[in-house]
mmCIF file of C-alpha atoms in Angstrom:
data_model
loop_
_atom_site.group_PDB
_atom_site.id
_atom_site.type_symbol
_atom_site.label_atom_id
_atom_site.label_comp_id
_atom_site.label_asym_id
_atom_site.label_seq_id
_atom_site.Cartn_x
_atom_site.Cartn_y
_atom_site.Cartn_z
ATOM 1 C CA UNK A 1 63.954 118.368 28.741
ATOM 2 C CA UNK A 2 67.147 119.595 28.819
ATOM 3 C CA UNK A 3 69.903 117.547 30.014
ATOM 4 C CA UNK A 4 72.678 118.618 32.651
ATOM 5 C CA UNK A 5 75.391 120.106 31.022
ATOM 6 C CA UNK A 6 78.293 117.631 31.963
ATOM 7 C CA UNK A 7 80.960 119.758 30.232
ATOM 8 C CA UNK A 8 84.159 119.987 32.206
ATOM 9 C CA UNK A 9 84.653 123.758 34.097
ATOM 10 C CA UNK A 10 87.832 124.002 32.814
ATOM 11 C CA UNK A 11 87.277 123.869 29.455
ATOM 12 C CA UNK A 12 84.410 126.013 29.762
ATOM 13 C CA UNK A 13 86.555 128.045 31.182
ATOM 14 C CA UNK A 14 89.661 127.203 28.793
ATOM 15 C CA UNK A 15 86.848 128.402 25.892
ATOM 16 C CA UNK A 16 85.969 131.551 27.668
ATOM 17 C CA UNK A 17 89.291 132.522 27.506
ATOM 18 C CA UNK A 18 90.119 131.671 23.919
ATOM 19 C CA UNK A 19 86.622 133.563 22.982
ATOM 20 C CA UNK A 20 87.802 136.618 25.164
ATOM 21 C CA UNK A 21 91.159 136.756 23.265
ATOM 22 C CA UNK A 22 89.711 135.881 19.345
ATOM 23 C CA UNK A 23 87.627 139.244 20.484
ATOM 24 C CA UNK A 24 90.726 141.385 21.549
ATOM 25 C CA UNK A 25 93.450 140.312 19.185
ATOM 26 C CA UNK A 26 92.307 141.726 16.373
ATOM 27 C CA UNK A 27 92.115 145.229 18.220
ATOM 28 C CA UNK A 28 95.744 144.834 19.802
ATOM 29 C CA UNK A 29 96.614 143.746 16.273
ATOM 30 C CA UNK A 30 95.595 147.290 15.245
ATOM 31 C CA UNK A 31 96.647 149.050 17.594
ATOM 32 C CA UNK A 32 100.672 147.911 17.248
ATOM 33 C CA UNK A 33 100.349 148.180 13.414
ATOM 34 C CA UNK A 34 99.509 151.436 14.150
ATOM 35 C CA UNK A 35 101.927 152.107 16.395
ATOM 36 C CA UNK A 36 104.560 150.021 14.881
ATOM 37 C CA UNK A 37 104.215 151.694 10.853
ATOM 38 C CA UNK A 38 104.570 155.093 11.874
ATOM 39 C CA UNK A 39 107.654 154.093 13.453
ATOM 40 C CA UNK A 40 109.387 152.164 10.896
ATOM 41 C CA UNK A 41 108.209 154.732 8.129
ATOM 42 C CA UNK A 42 110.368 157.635 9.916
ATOM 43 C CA UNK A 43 113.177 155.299 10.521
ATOM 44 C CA UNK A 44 112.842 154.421 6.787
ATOM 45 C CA UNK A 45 113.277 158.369 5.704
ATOM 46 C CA UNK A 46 116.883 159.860 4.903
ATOM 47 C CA UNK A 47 118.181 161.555 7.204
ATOM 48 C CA UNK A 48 117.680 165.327 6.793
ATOM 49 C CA UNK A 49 120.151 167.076 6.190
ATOM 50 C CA UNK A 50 118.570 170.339 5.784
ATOM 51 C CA UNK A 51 120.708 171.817 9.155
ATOM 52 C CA UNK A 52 123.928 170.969 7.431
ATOM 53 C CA UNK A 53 122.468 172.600 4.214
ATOM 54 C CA UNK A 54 121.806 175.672 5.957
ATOM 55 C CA UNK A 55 125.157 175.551 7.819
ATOM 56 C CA UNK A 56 126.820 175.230 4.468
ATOM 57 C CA UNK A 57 125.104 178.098 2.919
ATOM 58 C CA UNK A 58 126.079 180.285 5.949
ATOM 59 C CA UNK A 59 130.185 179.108 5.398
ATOM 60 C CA UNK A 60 129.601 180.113 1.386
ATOM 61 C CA UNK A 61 127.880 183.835 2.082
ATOM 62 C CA UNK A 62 130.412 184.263 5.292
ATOM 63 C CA UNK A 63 133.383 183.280 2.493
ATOM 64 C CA UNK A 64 131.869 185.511 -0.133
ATOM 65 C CA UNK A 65 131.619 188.638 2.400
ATOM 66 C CA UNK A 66 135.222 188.353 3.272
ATOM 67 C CA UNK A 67 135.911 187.878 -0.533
ATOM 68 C CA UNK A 68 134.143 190.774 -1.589
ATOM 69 C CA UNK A 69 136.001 192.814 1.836
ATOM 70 C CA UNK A 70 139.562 192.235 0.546
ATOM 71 C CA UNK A 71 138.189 192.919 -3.186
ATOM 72 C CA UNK A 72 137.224 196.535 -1.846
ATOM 73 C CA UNK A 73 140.005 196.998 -0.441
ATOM 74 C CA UNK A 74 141.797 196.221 -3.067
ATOM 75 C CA UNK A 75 139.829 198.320 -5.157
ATOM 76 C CA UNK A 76 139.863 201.025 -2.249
ATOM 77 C CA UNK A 77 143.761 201.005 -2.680
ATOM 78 C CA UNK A 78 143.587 201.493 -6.298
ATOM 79 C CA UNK A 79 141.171 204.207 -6.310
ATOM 80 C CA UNK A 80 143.319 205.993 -3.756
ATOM 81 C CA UNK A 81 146.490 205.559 -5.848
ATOM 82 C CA UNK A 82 144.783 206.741 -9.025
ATOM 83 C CA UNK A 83 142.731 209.514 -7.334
ATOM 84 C CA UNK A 84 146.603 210.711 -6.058
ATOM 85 C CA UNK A 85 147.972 210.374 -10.076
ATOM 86 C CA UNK A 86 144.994 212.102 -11.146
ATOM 87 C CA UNK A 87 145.820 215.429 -8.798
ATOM 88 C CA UNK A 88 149.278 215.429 -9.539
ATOM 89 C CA UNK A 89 148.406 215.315 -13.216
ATOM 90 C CA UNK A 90 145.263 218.215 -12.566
ATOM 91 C CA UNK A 91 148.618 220.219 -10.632
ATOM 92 C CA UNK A 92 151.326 219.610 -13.157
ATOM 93 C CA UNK A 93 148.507 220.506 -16.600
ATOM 94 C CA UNK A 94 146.369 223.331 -14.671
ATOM 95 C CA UNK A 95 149.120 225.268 -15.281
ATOM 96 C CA UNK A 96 148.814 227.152 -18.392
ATOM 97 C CA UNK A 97 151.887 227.299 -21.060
ATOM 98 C CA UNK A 98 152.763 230.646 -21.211
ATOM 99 C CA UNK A 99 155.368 230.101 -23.507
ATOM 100 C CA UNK A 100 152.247 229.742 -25.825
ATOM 101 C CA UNK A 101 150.088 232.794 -24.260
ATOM 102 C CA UNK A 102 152.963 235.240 -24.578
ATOM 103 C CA UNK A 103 153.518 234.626 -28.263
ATOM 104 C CA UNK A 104 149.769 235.104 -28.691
ATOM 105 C CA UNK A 105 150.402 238.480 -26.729
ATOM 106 C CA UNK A 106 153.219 239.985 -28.875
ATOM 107 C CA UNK A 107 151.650 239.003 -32.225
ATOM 108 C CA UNK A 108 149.065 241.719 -31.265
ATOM 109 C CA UNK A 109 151.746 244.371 -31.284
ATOM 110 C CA UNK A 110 151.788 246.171 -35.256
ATOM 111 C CA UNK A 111 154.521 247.984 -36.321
ATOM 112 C CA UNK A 112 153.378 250.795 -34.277
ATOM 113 C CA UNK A 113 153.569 249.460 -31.066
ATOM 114 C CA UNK A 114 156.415 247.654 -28.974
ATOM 115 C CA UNK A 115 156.454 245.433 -25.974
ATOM 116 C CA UNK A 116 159.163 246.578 -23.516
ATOM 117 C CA UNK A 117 158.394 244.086 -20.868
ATOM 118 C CA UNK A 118 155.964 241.788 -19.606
ATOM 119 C CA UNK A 119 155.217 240.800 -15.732
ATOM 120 C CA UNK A 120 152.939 237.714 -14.468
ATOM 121 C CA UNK A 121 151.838 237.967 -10.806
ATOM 122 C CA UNK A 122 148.869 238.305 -8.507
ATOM 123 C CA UNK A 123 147.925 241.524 -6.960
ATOM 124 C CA UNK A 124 149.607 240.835 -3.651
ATOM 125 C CA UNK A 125 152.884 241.296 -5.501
ATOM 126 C CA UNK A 126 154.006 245.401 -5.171
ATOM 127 C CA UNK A 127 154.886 246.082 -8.887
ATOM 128 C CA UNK A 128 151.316 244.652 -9.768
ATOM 129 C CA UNK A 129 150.158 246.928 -7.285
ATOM 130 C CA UNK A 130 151.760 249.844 -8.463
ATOM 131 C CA UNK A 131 150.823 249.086 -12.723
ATOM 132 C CA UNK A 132 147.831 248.998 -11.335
ATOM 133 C CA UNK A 133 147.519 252.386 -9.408
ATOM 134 C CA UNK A 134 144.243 252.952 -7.889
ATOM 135 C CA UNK A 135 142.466 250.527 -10.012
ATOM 136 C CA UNK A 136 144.371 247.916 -6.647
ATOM 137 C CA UNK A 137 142.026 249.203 -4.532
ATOM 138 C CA UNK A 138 138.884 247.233 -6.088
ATOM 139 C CA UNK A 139 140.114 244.035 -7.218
ATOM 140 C CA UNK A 140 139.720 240.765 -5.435
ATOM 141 C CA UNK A 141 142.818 239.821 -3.171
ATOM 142 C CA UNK A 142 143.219 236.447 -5.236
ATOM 143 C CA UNK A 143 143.228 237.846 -8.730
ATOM 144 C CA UNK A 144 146.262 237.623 -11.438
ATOM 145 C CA UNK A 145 147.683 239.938 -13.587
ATOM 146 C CA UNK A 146 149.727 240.163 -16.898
ATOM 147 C CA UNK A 147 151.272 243.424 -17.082
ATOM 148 C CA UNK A 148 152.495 244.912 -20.538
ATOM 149 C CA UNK A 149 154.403 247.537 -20.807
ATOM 150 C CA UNK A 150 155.250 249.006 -24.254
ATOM 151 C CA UNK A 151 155.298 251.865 -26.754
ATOM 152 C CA UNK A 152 153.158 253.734 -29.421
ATOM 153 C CA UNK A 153 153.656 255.812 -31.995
ATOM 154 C CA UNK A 154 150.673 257.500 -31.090
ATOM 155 C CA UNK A 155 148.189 257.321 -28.286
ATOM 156 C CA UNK A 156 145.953 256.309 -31.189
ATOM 157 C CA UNK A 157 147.516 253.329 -31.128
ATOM 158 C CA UNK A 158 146.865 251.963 -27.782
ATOM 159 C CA UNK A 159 143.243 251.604 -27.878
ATOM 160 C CA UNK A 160 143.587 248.957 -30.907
ATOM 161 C CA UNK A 161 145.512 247.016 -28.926
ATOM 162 C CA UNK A 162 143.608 246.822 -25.934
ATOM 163 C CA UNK A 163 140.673 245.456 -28.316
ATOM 164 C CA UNK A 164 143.102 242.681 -30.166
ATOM 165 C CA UNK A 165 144.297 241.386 -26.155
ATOM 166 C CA UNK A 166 140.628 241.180 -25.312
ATOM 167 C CA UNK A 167 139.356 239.239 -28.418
ATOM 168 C CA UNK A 168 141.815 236.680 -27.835
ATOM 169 C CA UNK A 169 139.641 235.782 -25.102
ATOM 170 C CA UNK A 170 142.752 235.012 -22.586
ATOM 171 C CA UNK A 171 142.011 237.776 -19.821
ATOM 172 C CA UNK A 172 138.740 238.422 -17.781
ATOM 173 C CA UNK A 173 139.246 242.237 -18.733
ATOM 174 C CA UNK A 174 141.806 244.380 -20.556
ATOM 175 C CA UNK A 175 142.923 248.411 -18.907
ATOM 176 C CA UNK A 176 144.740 250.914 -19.720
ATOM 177 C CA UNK A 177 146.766 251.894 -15.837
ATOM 178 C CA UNK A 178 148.999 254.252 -17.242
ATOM 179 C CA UNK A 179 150.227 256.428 -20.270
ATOM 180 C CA UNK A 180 152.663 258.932 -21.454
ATOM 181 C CA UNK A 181 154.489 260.889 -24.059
ATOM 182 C CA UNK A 182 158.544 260.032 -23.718
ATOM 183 C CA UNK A 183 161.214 260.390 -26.027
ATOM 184 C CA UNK A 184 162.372 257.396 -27.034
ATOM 185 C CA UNK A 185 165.318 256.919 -30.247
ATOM 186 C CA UNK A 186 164.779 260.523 -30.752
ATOM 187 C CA UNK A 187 161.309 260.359 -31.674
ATOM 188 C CA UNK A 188 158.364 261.255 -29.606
ATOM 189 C CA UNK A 189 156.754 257.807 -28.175
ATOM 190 C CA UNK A 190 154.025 257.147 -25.700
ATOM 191 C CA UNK A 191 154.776 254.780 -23.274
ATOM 192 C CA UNK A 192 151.874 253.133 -21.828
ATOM 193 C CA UNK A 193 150.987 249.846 -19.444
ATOM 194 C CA UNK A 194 148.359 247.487 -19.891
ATOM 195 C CA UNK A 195 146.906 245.228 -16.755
ATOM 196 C CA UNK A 196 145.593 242.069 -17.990
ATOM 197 C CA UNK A 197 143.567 240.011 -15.703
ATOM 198 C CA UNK A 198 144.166 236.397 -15.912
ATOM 199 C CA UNK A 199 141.857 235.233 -13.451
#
């Protein structure tokens, strides 16, 4: 037979309470470890710094674009200054030294033949026009002449001539405009003129 407990109720109660709390602090416990670690593991990260990085970056490309800007324009400048030589240079050589072309002319003159004068122009001019005589008519507006004018011993002669001029390979084509028999020093001579298309 069992006894009446004579424990005191505030002890039982006092135990209760410790019992209640042995049984929930090791939960709790848990719980703010978990909640606690997280915590101090992000505060114990570096700070990241990958905005700044990016922002950095940005500054360095945007100082590189206006780099490479005043760089083309520098080179834009330079190109325009030496695309401006290079035209005045194509002007002042593109013309051809005809100094050099008329020599080459009169060395194809024999002792048959001699020049009497010589005329450069383009077929707008009106003595071009007339060497020319009707041949005017179907040449382009823009085209050059050389006109030679000179004298044969024979008409013979002329035709050798006109094959010499072309094989210098100076004119597009080579024609006889005119010809005829004159005296010239007392002798017989045939005067004849050449048209010699430059271009």
């Amino acid at each position: 037979m069992t006894g009446p407990d004579l424990t005191p109720m505030p002890f039982i109660k006092r135990m209760r309470k410790h019992a209640v709390i042995r049984r929930w602090i090791a939960p709790v416990a848990i719980c703010v470890i978990a909640a606690v670690v997280p915590i101090f593991l992000e505060l114990s990260k570096p700070a990241d710094t990958s905005g700044q990085i990016a922002q950095d970056r940005v500054t360095q490309a945007q100082s590189r674009i206006e780099s490479s800007k005043a760089q083309l324009a520098a080179q834009s400048a330079l190109y325009t200054q030496q695309e401006r030589e290079l035209k005045a240079e194509q002007h002042l050589t593109s013309r051809p030294d005809w100094s050099a072309v008329l020599v080459l002319v009169a060395r194809q003159f024999d002792e048959n033949l001699m020049m009497a004068g010589l005329q450069l122009d383009d077929i707008k001019n009106s003595r071009v026009r007339t060497a020319l005589g009707p041949l005017a008519a179907d040449v382009p507006d823009d085209s050059v002449w050389l006109i030679v004018n000179g004298f044969a011993a024979a008409n013979s002669d002329v035709p050798g001539l006109i094959m010499r001029l072309e094989a210098l390979g100076l004119f597009e084509r080579v024609v006889m405009t005119g010809s005829k028999r004159e005296l010239f020093s007392g002798s017989s001579r045939t005067t004849f003129t050449l048209a010699c298309r430059v271009q």
